[in-house]
C-alpha atoms as a printed R data frame, in Angstrom:
   type eleno elety resid chain resno       x      y       z
1  ATOM     1    CA   MET     A     1   0.000  0.000   0.000
2  ATOM     2    CA   PRO     A     2   1.720  3.208  -1.091
3  ATOM     3    CA   ILE     A     3   1.407  6.134   1.294
4  ATOM     4    CA   LEU     A     4   2.335  9.398  -0.403
5  ATOM     5    CA   ARG     A     5   3.011 12.358   1.879
6  ATOM     6    CA   LEU     A     6   3.046 15.929   0.630
7  ATOM     7    CA   GLU     A     7   3.954 18.971   2.669
8  ATOM     8    CA   MET     A     8   3.102 22.406   1.350
9  ATOM     9    CA   HIS     A     9   2.244 25.906   2.441
10 ATOM    10    CA   PRO     A    10  -1.433 26.631   3.111
11 ATOM    11    CA   GLY     A    11  -3.436 28.425   0.455
12 ATOM    12    CA   ARG     A    12  -4.547 25.818  -2.076
13 ATOM    13    CA   THR     A    13  -8.259 25.455  -2.585
14 ATOM    14    CA   LEU     A    14 -10.135 22.268  -1.862
15 ATOM    15    CA   GLU     A    15 -10.635 21.811  -5.614
16 ATOM    16    CA   GLN     A    16  -6.870 22.115  -6.226
17 ATOM    17    CA   LYS     A    17  -6.235 19.466  -3.571
18 ATOM    18    CA   ARG     A    18  -8.889 17.191  -5.106
19 ATOM    19    CA   ALA     A    19  -7.300 17.529  -8.549
20 ATOM    20    CA   PHE     A    20  -3.837 16.922  -7.131
21 ATOM    21    CA   VAL     A    21  -4.726 13.735  -5.241
22 ATOM    22    CA   ARG     A    22  -6.670 12.452  -8.248
23 ATOM    23    CA   GLU     A    23  -3.624 12.872 -10.509
24 ATOM    24    CA   VAL     A    24  -1.111 11.572  -7.979
25 ATOM    25    CA   THR     A    25  -3.267  8.496  -7.435
26 ATOM    26    CA   ARG     A    26  -3.589  7.939 -11.185
27 ATOM    27    CA   VAL     A    27   0.178  8.115 -11.668
28 ATOM    28    CA   ALA     A    28   0.832  5.824  -8.693
29 ATOM    29    CA   VAL     A    29  -1.621  3.248 -10.055
30 ATOM    30    CA   GLU     A    30   0.003  3.346 -13.510
31 ATOM    31    CA   THR     A    31   3.581  3.328 -12.253
32 ATOM    32    CA   LEU     A    32   3.304  0.931  -9.336
33 ATOM    33    CA   THR     A    33   0.653 -1.346 -10.871
34 ATOM    34    CA   CYS     A    34  -1.584 -1.214  -7.831
35 ATOM    35    CA   PRO     A    35  -5.301 -0.625  -7.334
36 ATOM    36    CA   PRO     A    36  -6.407  2.948  -6.562
37 ATOM    37    CA   GLU     A    37  -7.925  1.727  -3.293
38 ATOM    38    CA   SER     A    38  -4.430  0.923  -2.034
39 ATOM    39    CA   VAL     A    39  -3.054  4.450  -2.561
40 ATOM    40    CA   ASP     A    40  -3.176  6.849   0.378
41 ATOM    41    CA   VAL     A    41  -2.231 10.521  -0.027
42 ATOM    42    CA   VAL     A    42  -1.606 12.659   3.049
43 ATOM    43    CA   ILE     A    43  -1.412 16.431   2.653
44 ATOM    44    CA   SER     A    44   0.151 18.373   5.520
45 ATOM    45    CA   GLU     A    45   0.034 22.146   5.454
46 ATOM    46    CA   VAL     A    46   2.984 23.851   7.094
47 ATOM    47    CA   SER     A    47   2.852 27.595   7.703
48 ATOM    48    CA   ARG     A    48   5.608 29.821   6.350
49 ATOM    49    CA   GLU     A    49   6.588 30.568   9.956
50 ATOM    50    CA   ASP     A    50   7.386 26.871  10.437
51 ATOM    51    CA   TRP     A    51   9.285 26.325   7.170
52 ATOM    52    CA   ALA     A    52  12.903 27.260   6.527
53 ATOM    53    CA   LYS     A    53  15.016 27.181   3.389
54 ATOM    54    CA   ALA     A    54  18.721 27.973   3.067
55 ATOM    55    CA   GLY     A    55  18.928 28.900   6.742
56 ATOM    56    CA   LYS     A    56  16.077 31.405   6.695
57 ATOM    57    CA   LEU     A    57  12.402 31.165   7.535
58 ATOM    58    CA   VAL     A    58  10.307 31.347   4.402
59 ATOM    59    CA   ALA     A    59   8.181 33.960   6.193
60 ATOM    60    CA   ASP     A    60  11.224 36.260   6.272
61 ATOM    61    CA   LYS     A    61  11.745 36.292   2.513
């Protein structure tokens, strides 16, 4: 059972998330030859205050 975890900043609409998980599931099914029912996708939203890149908080950019 593939479990796909995605972390991103908040701000995507529910429809964008629906489209994303639909496509990710489709690609996983094609690539991994597994049934769609076995694919789990977990989206975690991380605020810019809690995300750093190159030694700096993303909120500070």
